Amino acid sequence: MSDTSWLRPITTVTSAARASAPEASGLLRSLTPLLREWLPRQRWFAGKGRPITGFGLVCATELLPADGGADAPALLHLLLDVHQPDCPPDCYQLLVGTRELLPPALASALIGRAVGGRLDGLTLYEGLHDPRLATLLLERMRTSGSDGHLRFSAEPDAVIPSGLAPRLSVAEQSNSSVIYGDTFILKLFRRISPGCNPDLELSLALARVGSARVAAPVAWFEATGLHEEPATLGVLQRYLPGSSDGWELALRAVDGAVAGADFTDHARALGRATAEVHTALADALPTTLLRRPQIQRLATSMAERLDATVAAVPALAPYRTGLLDAFRDLVTFGSDGGTVRAQRIHGDLHLGQALWTPAQGWVLIDFEGEPARPLTERRRPHSPVQDVAGMLRSFDYAARHRDPASPYAAEWADRHRAAFVAGYAERSGSDPNDSPVLLRAYETDKAVYEVVYEARHRPDWLPIPMAAIERLCRPAAPFARLSRRTRP
Ligand SMILES: Nc1ncnc2c1ncn2[C@@H]1O[C@H](COP(=O)(O)OP(=O)(O)O)[C@@H](O)[C@H]1O
Ligand SMILES: O=P(O)(O)O[C@H]1O[C@H](CO)[C@@H](O[C@H]2O[C@H](CO)[C@@H](O)[C@H](O)[C@H]2O)[C@H](O)[C@H]1O
């Protein structure tokens, strides 16, 4: 057993005891006024725009450095329910640093000074910014075992060296990541749901069958005993040094295309890599066949999402009938005896989720699925055509990011979409063009999702999915073009 004397769990508050435990109310008294201000400003906070009506402490664990003197920082690991009107509370993972005084280098990480309660007089800050606390977390992950409700696990052959310098990732992301040396990246999930996060589940399954298309997980930690299933909190994965993400590469290719830069080889290779991931996932995890009732449910959920989006973004209203055709055709396909092969998939595939590496070629990351969907839904088998459609949308985005209406953009998108599909068909033995109804339905559903995403987050980008919406209302021509290019 390694020495864990540097780690002292201060309290673990179970769901049943959360309101009454004096420790919990003491912590909440310190945290509530500060977090009310700080939380809505965090990129990963999903409840922006709605007031916070209260917090509930699910679990708190304090990690202390072994060498800590009186002025040493401590890391307060929190799982906190955030209450907002008209919806059940969301549980968030927070890593709060506590010090008497904050050094100037950490000023940007400040949450505030606690007044009253259990942390009275301490300065609270975003702990991941502090190299001493990020190191403390890696130290804890080096050894399997439990501390209160936190359980740390590692792959049996994992070798996690000590002393790797941490740096907080500056990528625009939905969670938070710390990079250690150029060796590991630790992703800390922010919005926590009971159950194994597919990012861990799928990348572990792929790594265990020897797939080179994934960054292998070496260790992870989860919350146990709080919900019916352990909830994944963080995953330490191999870092892919020198990688570039597919979105950046595609944009460079689009911008340089007039000068002759070509990205079709990359697009074809990405199609092959996606097919390899699908094949490995189908071998490693359960598969199923969707029949009439499931296909009907799928089409209904797509139609419902369309209607919710039309209500939120009225610019979509004129296209509603045309778009609904895609979902009606899917119902007809199921009613005519058509079936859909389903398996575990990536679930949110786009160019930003693919890293080009000098050593391994394309590697897919972030197997979480669409974070807004419930975890149980994300962990079900789905058609792999959904991932293909996601990537096809992404080539369209890349092509149109400067001028959504340019005819050149349409040509670039068609060429690269066709190359991706050709690579996919070549490696999987199954050509997505042979499933035109499914492909159109998934592409339509994704474009509808993008309309609401862009309306909320990047209104200037709304014309990009709107161009697709127009095209998808007139399906025949684009699909014919895609088929001619990819088939001999
Ligand atoms: N294994 C890895 N090696 C190198 N960089 C990575 C790795 N995993 C993720 N990244 C980088 O971190 C960014 C965010 O990762 P991602 O898993 O998409 O996080 P999130 O789910 O928070 O959006 C990626 O865009 C990529 O730049
Ligand atoms: O980053 P996430 O995986 O959480 O995904 C969300 O943000 C994406 C943008 O960062 C958004 O993707 C859309 O824009 C991309 C270009 O920025 C494009 O490549 C994708 O095809 C397009 O869907 C994604 O929809 C959203 O869920």
Coordinates of C-alpha atoms and ligand atoms in Angstrom, one line a residue:
M1 CA 0.0 0.0 0.0
S2 CA 1.3 3.4 -0.8
D3 CA 1.3 6.2 1.7
T4 CA -1.9 8.2 1.5
S5 CA -1.4 10.1 4.7
W6 CA -1.4 13.3 2.7
L7 CA -5.0 12.8 1.9
R8 CA -7.7 13.4 4.5
P9 CA -11.4 13.1 3.6
I10 CA -13.1 15.7 5.7
T11 CA -16.7 14.7 5.1
T12 CA -18.8 12.7 2.8
V13 CA -22.5 13.7 2.9
T14 CA -24.9 11.2 1.4
S15 CA -28.0 12.2 -0.5
A16 CA -30.2 11.3 2.5
A17 CA -28.3 13.5 4.9
R18 CA -27.6 16.4 2.6
A19 CA -29.9 18.9 4.2
S20 CA -29.3 18.0 7.8
A21 CA -25.6 17.4 8.1
P22 CA -24.1 20.3 10.1
E23 CA -20.9 19.9 8.0
A24 CA -22.8 20.3 4.8
S25 CA -24.7 23.4 6.0
G26 CA -21.5 24.9 7.2
L27 CA -19.9 24.4 3.8
L28 CA -22.9 25.7 2.0
R29 CA -23.0 28.8 4.1
S30 CA -19.5 29.6 2.9
L31 CA -20.0 28.6 -0.7
T32 CA -23.5 29.8 -1.6
P33 CA -23.0 33.6 -2.0
L34 CA -19.7 33.1 -3.9
L35 CA -20.9 30.4 -6.3
R36 CA -24.1 32.2 -7.1
E37 CA -21.9 34.8 -8.8
W38 CA -19.1 32.6 -10.1
L39 CA -20.9 29.6 -11.5
P40 CA -23.0 31.3 -14.3
R41 CA -19.8 32.8 -15.7
Q42 CA -18.2 29.3 -16.3
R43 CA -18.2 28.1 -19.9
W44 CA -19.2 24.6 -18.7
F45 CA -22.2 25.7 -16.7
A46 CA -25.2 24.5 -18.7
G47 CA -27.9 26.5 -16.8
K48 CA -27.0 30.0 -18.0
G49 CA -29.8 32.5 -18.3
R50 CA -31.8 31.0 -15.5
P51 CA -31.5 32.1 -11.9
I52 CA -29.9 29.8 -9.3
T53 CA -32.4 29.2 -6.5
G54 CA -30.1 27.1 -4.2
F55 CA -27.4 24.5 -3.8
G56 CA -27.4 21.1 -2.3
L57 CA -24.2 19.4 -1.2
V58 CA -24.0 15.9 -2.5
C59 CA -20.5 15.1 -1.4
A60 CA -17.3 16.9 -0.2
T61 CA -13.8 15.6 0.1
E62 CA -10.7 17.5 1.0
L63 CA -7.4 16.5 -0.5
L64 CA -4.4 17.9 1.4
P65 CA -0.7 17.8 0.3
A66 CA 1.4 15.6 2.5
D67 CA 4.1 18.3 2.8
G68 CA 1.5 20.9 3.6
G69 CA 2.4 23.5 6.2
A70 CA -0.1 26.0 7.6
D71 CA -0.1 28.0 4.4
A72 CA -0.4 25.0 2.0
P73 CA -3.3 25.0 -0.4
A74 CA -6.0 22.3 -0.1
L75 CA -8.2 20.9 -2.8
L76 CA -11.9 20.7 -1.9
H77 CA -13.6 18.3 -4.2
L78 CA -17.4 19.0 -4.4
L79 CA -20.4 17.4 -6.0
L80 CA -23.1 20.0 -5.8
D81 CA -26.7 20.0 -6.9
V82 CA -27.6 23.3 -8.5
H83 CA -31.3 24.2 -8.2
Q84 CA -33.0 26.3 -10.9
P85 CA -36.6 27.0 -11.6
D86 CA -38.8 24.5 -13.7
C87 CA -36.3 21.7 -13.9
P88 CA -34.7 19.0 -11.7
P89 CA -31.3 20.0 -10.2
D90 CA -28.1 19.4 -12.1
C91 CA -25.1 17.9 -10.3
Y92 CA -21.8 19.6 -10.9
Q93 CA -18.2 18.7 -10.1
L94 CA -16.2 21.6 -8.6
L95 CA -12.6 21.5 -7.6
V96 CA -12.1 24.4 -5.2
G97 CA -8.7 25.5 -4.0
T98 CA -8.5 27.0 -0.5
R99 CA -5.7 29.2 0.8
E100 CA -5.3 31.9 3.4
L101 CA -3.9 34.3 0.7
L102 CA -4.0 33.9 -3.0
P103 CA -0.6 34.4 -4.8
P104 CA -0.8 37.1 -7.6
A105 CA -0.2 34.3 -10.3
L106 CA -3.5 32.8 -9.4
A107 CA -5.5 36.0 -9.3
S108 CA -7.5 35.1 -12.4
A109 CA -8.7 31.9 -10.7
L110 CA -10.3 33.7 -7.8
I111 CA -13.8 32.7 -6.7
G112 CA -13.9 34.9 -3.7
R113 CA -13.3 35.1 0.1
A114 CA -15.6 33.1 2.3
V115 CA -17.4 35.0 5.0
G116 CA -19.1 32.8 7.6
G117 CA -19.6 29.0 7.6
R118 CA -17.0 26.2 7.6
L119 CA -14.5 28.0 5.3
D120 CA -14.8 31.4 6.9
G121 CA -11.8 33.7 6.1
L122 CA -10.3 31.4 3.4
T123 CA -9.8 32.5 -0.2
L124 CA -11.5 30.1 -2.6
Y125 CA -10.4 29.7 -6.2
E126 CA -10.6 27.4 -9.2
G127 CA -8.2 24.7 -8.0
L128 CA -7.2 23.3 -11.4
H129 CA -5.3 26.6 -12.1
D130 CA -3.0 25.9 -9.2
P131 CA -0.1 23.6 -10.3
R132 CA 0.3 22.3 -6.7
L133 CA -3.3 21.2 -6.6
A134 CA -3.3 19.8 -10.2
T135 CA -0.2 17.8 -9.1
L136 CA -2.0 16.6 -6.0
L137 CA -4.9 15.3 -8.1
L138 CA -2.5 13.3 -10.4
E139 CA -0.7 12.0 -7.3
R140 CA -4.0 10.7 -6.0
M141 CA -4.8 9.0 -9.3
R142 CA -1.5 7.1 -9.3
T143 CA -2.9 4.7 -6.7
S144 CA -6.2 2.7 -6.9
G145 CA -8.4 2.9 -3.9
S146 CA -11.3 4.8 -2.3
D147 CA -11.5 7.9 -0.1
G148 CA -15.0 8.5 1.1
H149 CA -17.3 8.5 -2.0
L150 CA -14.4 8.9 -4.4
R151 CA -13.0 5.7 -6.0
F152 CA -9.8 5.8 -8.0
S153 CA -9.0 3.0 -10.5
A154 CA -6.3 2.4 -13.1
E155 CA -5.7 -0.1 -15.9
P156 CA -3.6 -2.9 -14.6
D157 CA -0.6 -2.1 -16.7
A158 CA -0.7 1.6 -16.1
V159 CA 2.5 3.4 -15.2
I160 CA 1.8 6.9 -14.1
P161 CA 5.1 8.7 -13.2
S162 CA 5.3 11.3 -10.5
G163 CA 6.3 14.9 -11.1
L164 CA 4.8 15.6 -14.5
A165 CA 4.3 19.4 -14.9
P166 CA 0.6 20.3 -15.1
R167 CA -1.0 22.9 -17.4
L168 CA -4.7 23.7 -17.6
S169 CA -6.0 23.2 -21.2
V170 CA -7.1 26.5 -22.8
A171 CA -9.3 24.7 -25.4
E172 CA -12.9 25.8 -25.7
Q173 CA -14.6 22.9 -24.1
S174 CA -17.6 21.6 -22.2
N175 CA -15.6 20.1 -19.4
S176 CA -12.1 21.0 -18.0
S177 CA -8.8 19.3 -18.8
V178 CA -5.3 19.4 -17.3
I179 CA -2.3 18.2 -19.4
Y180 CA 0.6 16.6 -17.5
G181 CA 3.9 16.9 -19.3
D182 CA 3.2 15.7 -22.8
T183 CA 2.2 12.4 -21.4
F184 CA -1.4 12.5 -20.1
I185 CA -4.5 14.6 -20.2
L186 CA -7.0 14.5 -17.4
K187 CA -10.6 15.4 -18.3
L188 CA -12.8 16.4 -15.4
F189 CA -16.5 16.1 -16.2
R190 CA -18.5 19.1 -15.0
R191 CA -22.1 18.0 -15.3
I192 CA -22.4 14.7 -13.5
S193 CA -24.9 11.9 -14.1
P194 CA -25.2 8.5 -12.5
G195 CA -23.6 5.8 -14.7
C196 CA -20.4 5.2 -16.6
N197 CA -19.7 8.2 -18.9
P198 CA -19.5 6.9 -22.5
D199 CA -16.2 8.8 -22.9
L200 CA -14.6 6.4 -20.4
E201 CA -16.7 3.4 -21.4
L202 CA -16.1 3.6 -25.1
S203 CA -12.5 4.7 -25.1
L204 CA -11.7 1.9 -22.6
A205 CA -13.5 -0.7 -24.8
L206 CA -11.6 0.6 -27.9
A207 CA -8.2 0.7 -26.2
R208 CA -8.7 -2.8 -24.7
V209 CA -9.2 -4.3 -28.2
G210 CA -5.9 -2.5 -29.3
S211 CA -7.5 0.3 -31.4
A212 CA -5.1 3.0 -32.4
R213 CA -8.0 5.3 -33.1
V214 CA -8.4 6.4 -29.5
A215 CA -6.4 8.0 -26.8
A216 CA -6.1 5.1 -24.3
P217 CA -7.4 5.7 -20.8
V218 CA -4.9 4.8 -18.0
A219 CA -6.9 5.8 -14.9
W220 CA -10.2 7.3 -13.9
F221 CA -12.2 8.2 -10.8
E222 CA -15.8 8.1 -9.9
A223 CA -18.3 8.8 -7.2
T224 CA -19.7 5.7 -5.5
G225 CA -22.6 5.1 -3.1
L226 CA -24.4 8.3 -4.0
H227 CA -26.6 7.2 -6.8
E228 CA -27.8 3.8 -8.0
E229 CA -24.7 3.5 -10.2
P230 CA -21.2 5.0 -9.8
A231 CA -20.8 8.3 -11.7
T232 CA -17.7 8.9 -13.7
L233 CA -15.9 12.1 -12.6
G234 CA -12.6 12.1 -14.5
V235 CA -10.5 10.2 -17.0
L236 CA -6.7 10.3 -17.4
Q237 CA -5.8 9.5 -21.0
R238 CA -2.7 9.3 -23.1
Y239 CA -1.9 12.8 -24.5
L240 CA -1.3 12.9 -28.2
P241 CA 1.6 15.3 -28.7
G242 CA 1.8 17.3 -31.9
S243 CA -1.8 16.7 -32.8
S244 CA -4.0 19.1 -34.7
D245 CA -7.8 19.0 -34.7
G246 CA -9.7 18.3 -37.8
W247 CA -11.6 21.5 -37.7
E248 CA -8.5 23.7 -37.7
L249 CA -7.0 21.6 -40.5
A250 CA -10.1 21.7 -42.6
L251 CA -10.4 25.5 -42.2
R252 CA -6.7 25.9 -43.3
A253 CA -7.5 23.7 -46.3
V254 CA -10.6 25.7 -47.2
D255 CA -8.7 29.0 -46.9
G256 CA -5.8 27.7 -48.9
A257 CA -7.9 25.8 -51.4
V258 CA -7.7 28.5 -54.1
A259 CA -3.9 28.0 -53.9
G260 CA -4.5 24.3 -54.5
A261 CA -4.4 22.9 -50.9
D262 CA -6.2 19.6 -50.9
F263 CA -7.9 17.9 -48.0
T264 CA -9.7 15.0 -49.7
D265 CA -7.0 12.5 -48.7
H266 CA -7.4 13.5 -45.1
A267 CA -11.2 13.3 -45.5
R268 CA -11.0 9.8 -46.9
A269 CA -8.6 8.7 -44.2
L270 CA -11.0 10.1 -41.6
G271 CA -13.8 8.1 -43.2
R272 CA -11.7 5.0 -42.8
A273 CA -10.8 5.8 -39.2
T274 CA -14.5 6.3 -38.3
A275 CA -15.3 3.0 -39.9
E276 CA -12.6 1.3 -37.9
V277 CA -14.0 2.8 -34.7
H278 CA -17.5 1.6 -35.5
T279 CA -16.3 -1.9 -36.4
A280 CA -14.3 -2.2 -33.1
L281 CA -17.2 -0.9 -31.1
A282 CA -19.6 -3.3 -32.7
D283 CA -17.2 -6.2 -31.9
A284 CA -16.7 -5.1 -28.3
L285 CA -20.1 -4.0 -27.2
P286 CA -23.8 -5.0 -27.7
T287 CA -25.5 -4.4 -31.0
T288 CA -29.2 -4.6 -31.9
L289 CA -31.5 -4.3 -34.9
L290 CA -34.0 -1.4 -34.8
R291 CA -37.4 -2.4 -36.2
R292 CA -40.6 -0.6 -37.0
P293 CA -41.6 0.5 -33.4
Q294 CA -38.0 1.8 -32.6
I295 CA -37.7 3.4 -36.0
Q296 CA -41.0 5.1 -35.5
R297 CA -39.9 6.4 -32.1
L298 CA -36.6 7.7 -33.6
A299 CA -38.5 9.6 -36.3
T300 CA -41.0 10.9 -33.7
S301 CA -38.2 12.2 -31.5
M302 CA -36.6 13.9 -34.5
A303 CA -40.0 15.5 -35.4
E304 CA -40.5 16.7 -31.8
R305 CA -37.0 18.3 -31.8
L306 CA -37.9 20.0 -35.1
D307 CA -41.1 21.4 -33.6
A308 CA -39.3 22.6 -30.4
T309 CA -36.7 24.3 -32.6
V310 CA -39.4 26.0 -34.8
A311 CA -40.9 27.4 -31.6
A312 CA -37.5 28.7 -30.5
V313 CA -36.2 29.9 -33.9
P314 CA -39.1 31.2 -36.1
A315 CA -36.8 31.5 -39.1
L316 CA -37.1 27.8 -39.4
A317 CA -41.0 27.8 -39.7
P318 CA -41.1 28.0 -43.6
Y319 CA -39.1 24.9 -43.9
R320 CA -40.9 22.7 -41.4
T321 CA -43.1 20.8 -43.9
G322 CA -40.1 20.1 -46.2
L323 CA -38.0 18.9 -43.2
L324 CA -40.8 16.7 -41.8
D325 CA -40.7 14.7 -45.1
A326 CA -37.3 13.4 -44.1
F327 CA -38.8 12.0 -40.8
R328 CA -42.0 10.7 -42.6
D329 CA -39.8 8.8 -45.1
L330 CA -38.1 7.2 -42.1
V331 CA -41.4 6.0 -40.7
T332 CA -42.4 4.7 -44.1
F333 CA -39.1 2.9 -44.4
G334 CA -39.7 1.1 -41.0
S335 CA -43.4 0.4 -41.9
D336 CA -42.2 -1.3 -45.2
G337 CA -40.1 -3.7 -43.2
G338 CA -36.8 -1.8 -43.2
T339 CA -34.5 -2.4 -40.3
V340 CA -31.6 -0.4 -38.9
R341 CA -28.4 -1.9 -37.5
A342 CA -27.6 -0.2 -34.2
Q343 CA -24.5 -0.3 -32.0
R344 CA -22.6 2.0 -29.7
I345 CA -21.4 5.0 -31.6
H346 CA -19.5 8.3 -30.9
G347 CA -22.7 10.2 -30.8
D348 CA -21.4 13.8 -31.4
L349 CA -19.0 13.3 -34.2
H350 CA -17.6 16.4 -35.9
L351 CA -14.3 17.6 -37.2
G352 CA -13.3 19.1 -33.8
Q353 CA -13.6 15.6 -32.3
A354 CA -10.9 14.2 -34.6
L355 CA -7.2 14.8 -33.9
W356 CA -4.6 14.2 -36.7
T357 CA -1.5 12.8 -35.1
P358 CA 1.9 12.3 -36.7
A359 CA 2.3 8.9 -35.1
Q360 CA -1.2 7.4 -35.5
G361 CA -3.1 9.4 -38.2
W362 CA -6.6 10.2 -37.1
V363 CA -7.7 9.6 -33.5
L364 CA -11.3 10.2 -32.3
I365 CA -11.8 11.9 -29.0
D366 CA -14.7 12.9 -26.7
F367 CA -17.0 9.9 -26.8
E368 CA -19.4 11.5 -24.4
G369 CA -22.2 11.9 -27.0
E370 CA -24.3 15.1 -27.1
P371 CA -24.0 16.3 -23.5
A372 CA -27.6 17.8 -23.5
R373 CA -29.1 14.3 -24.0
P374 CA -29.7 12.1 -20.9
L375 CA -26.9 9.6 -20.2
T376 CA -29.2 6.6 -20.5
E377 CA -30.1 7.6 -24.1
R378 CA -26.5 8.3 -25.0
R379 CA -25.5 4.8 -23.8
R380 CA -28.0 3.0 -26.0
P381 CA -27.1 1.5 -29.4
H382 CA -27.7 3.9 -32.3
S383 CA -27.2 3.7 -36.0
P384 CA -23.6 4.4 -37.1
V385 CA -25.1 6.5 -39.9
Q386 CA -25.7 9.1 -37.2
D387 CA -21.9 9.6 -36.8
V388 CA -21.5 9.7 -40.6
A389 CA -24.2 12.4 -40.8
G390 CA -22.5 14.4 -38.0
M391 CA -19.2 14.5 -39.9
L392 CA -20.9 15.3 -43.2
R393 CA -22.4 18.4 -41.5
S394 CA -19.0 19.3 -40.3
F395 CA -17.5 19.4 -43.8
D396 CA -20.4 21.6 -44.8
Y397 CA -19.6 23.9 -41.8
A398 CA -15.9 24.1 -42.7
A399 CA -16.7 24.9 -46.4
R400 CA -19.2 27.7 -45.5
H401 CA -17.5 29.3 -42.5
R402 CA -16.4 32.3 -44.5
D403 CA -19.3 32.7 -46.9
P404 CA -22.3 30.3 -46.4
A405 CA -23.7 31.2 -49.8
S406 CA -20.6 30.8 -52.0
P407 CA -21.0 28.2 -54.8
Y408 CA -17.3 27.4 -54.3
A409 CA -18.3 26.3 -50.7
A410 CA -20.9 23.9 -52.0
E411 CA -18.3 22.3 -54.3
W412 CA -15.7 22.0 -51.5
A413 CA -18.3 20.5 -49.2
D414 CA -19.6 18.0 -51.8
R415 CA -16.0 16.9 -52.7
H416 CA -14.9 16.3 -49.1
R417 CA -18.2 14.8 -47.9
A418 CA -17.9 12.3 -50.8
A419 CA -14.3 11.5 -49.9
F420 CA -15.2 10.9 -46.3
V421 CA -18.1 8.6 -47.3
A422 CA -15.9 6.7 -49.8
G423 CA -13.3 6.1 -47.1
Y424 CA -16.0 5.0 -44.7
A425 CA -17.5 2.6 -47.2
E426 CA -14.1 1.2 -48.2
R427 CA -13.1 0.3 -44.6
S428 CA -16.5 -0.8 -43.2
G429 CA -17.9 -2.6 -46.2
S430 CA -21.1 -0.7 -45.7
D431 CA -21.8 2.4 -47.9
P432 CA -23.8 5.1 -46.1
N433 CA -25.1 6.1 -49.5
D434 CA -27.1 2.8 -49.5
S435 CA -29.1 4.2 -46.5
P436 CA -30.3 7.5 -48.1
V437 CA -33.4 7.7 -46.0
L438 CA -31.6 7.3 -42.7
L439 CA -28.7 9.6 -43.8
R440 CA -31.1 12.3 -44.7
A441 CA -33.1 12.0 -41.5
Y442 CA -30.0 12.1 -39.3
E443 CA -28.5 15.0 -41.3
T444 CA -31.7 16.9 -41.0
D445 CA -32.0 16.2 -37.3
K446 CA -28.4 17.4 -36.8
A447 CA -28.9 20.6 -38.9
V448 CA -32.1 21.4 -36.8
Y449 CA -30.0 20.9 -33.6
E450 CA -27.3 23.2 -35.1
V451 CA -29.9 25.9 -35.9
V452 CA -30.9 26.1 -32.2
Y453 CA -27.2 25.8 -31.1
E454 CA -26.1 28.7 -33.3
A455 CA -29.2 30.8 -32.5
R456 CA -28.2 30.5 -28.8
H457 CA -24.5 30.6 -28.9
R458 CA -23.2 32.1 -32.2
P459 CA -26.0 34.0 -34.1
D460 CA -23.6 35.1 -36.8
W461 CA -23.1 31.4 -37.7
L462 CA -26.9 30.7 -38.1
P463 CA -26.7 31.0 -41.9
I464 CA -24.5 27.9 -42.0
P465 CA -27.0 25.4 -40.8
M466 CA -29.8 27.4 -42.5
A467 CA -28.1 26.8 -45.9
A468 CA -28.2 23.1 -45.1
I469 CA -31.9 23.3 -44.0
E470 CA -32.7 24.8 -47.5
R471 CA -30.7 22.0 -49.2
L472 CA -32.3 19.2 -47.1
C473 CA -35.8 20.4 -48.1
R474 CA -34.7 19.6 -51.7
P475 CA -33.0 16.3 -51.1
A476 CA -32.7 14.7 -54.6
A477 CA -29.9 16.7 -56.2
P478 CA -27.3 16.6 -53.4
F479 CA -27.7 12.9 -52.7
A480 CA -27.5 12.1 -56.4
R481 CA -24.3 14.1 -56.6
L482 CA -22.8 12.4 -53.6
S483 CA -23.6 9.0 -55.0
R484 CA -22.0 9.6 -58.4
R485 CA -18.8 10.7 -56.9
T486 CA -18.3 7.9 -54.5
R487 CA -19.4 5.0 -56.6
P488 CA -17.3 3.5 -59.4
Ligands
LIG1 N1 -5.7 12.7 -25.9 C1 -5.5 14.0 -26.3 N2 -4.3 14.4 -26.7 C2 -4.1 15.7 -27.1 N3 -5.1 16.7 -27.0 C3 -6.3 16.3 -26.6 C4 -6.6 14.9 -26.2 N4 -7.9 14.9 -25.8 C5 -8.4 16.1 -25.9 N5 -7.4 17.0 -26.4 C6 -7.6 18.4 -26.6 O1 -8.5 18.9 -25.7 C7 -9.7 19.5 -26.3 C8 -10.9 19.2 -25.5 O2 -11.2 17.8 -25.4 P1 -12.6 17.2 -25.4 O3 -12.5 15.8 -25.1 O4 -13.4 17.6 -26.7 O5 -13.2 18.0 -24.2 P2 -14.7 18.5 -23.9 O6 -15.6 17.3 -23.8 O7 -14.6 19.2 -22.6 O8 -15.2 19.4 -25.0 C9 -9.7 18.9 -27.7 O9 -10.3 19.7 -28.7 C10 -8.2 18.7 -28.0 O10 -7.6 19.9 -28.4
LIG2 O1 -18.0 21.1 -28.7 P1 -19.1 20.2 -28.5 O2 -18.7 18.8 -28.8 O3 -19.7 20.3 -27.1 O4 -20.3 20.5 -29.6 C1 -21.0 21.7 -29.6 O5 -20.2 22.8 -30.1 C2 -19.8 22.6 -31.5 C3 -19.1 23.8 -31.9 O6 -17.9 23.9 -31.2 C4 -21.0 22.4 -32.4 O7 -20.5 22.0 -33.7 C5 -21.0 22.8 -34.8 O8 -19.9 23.7 -35.2 C6 -18.7 23.0 -35.6 C7 -17.7 24.1 -35.9 O9 -17.5 25.0 -34.9 C8 -18.9 22.0 -36.7 O10 -17.7 21.4 -37.0 C9 -20.0 21.0 -36.4 O11 -20.3 20.2 -37.5 C10 -21.3 21.8 -35.9 O12 -22.3 20.9 -35.5 C11 -21.9 21.2 -31.9 O13 -23.0 21.1 -32.8 C12 -22.2 21.5 -30.5 O14 -22.9 20.4 -30.0

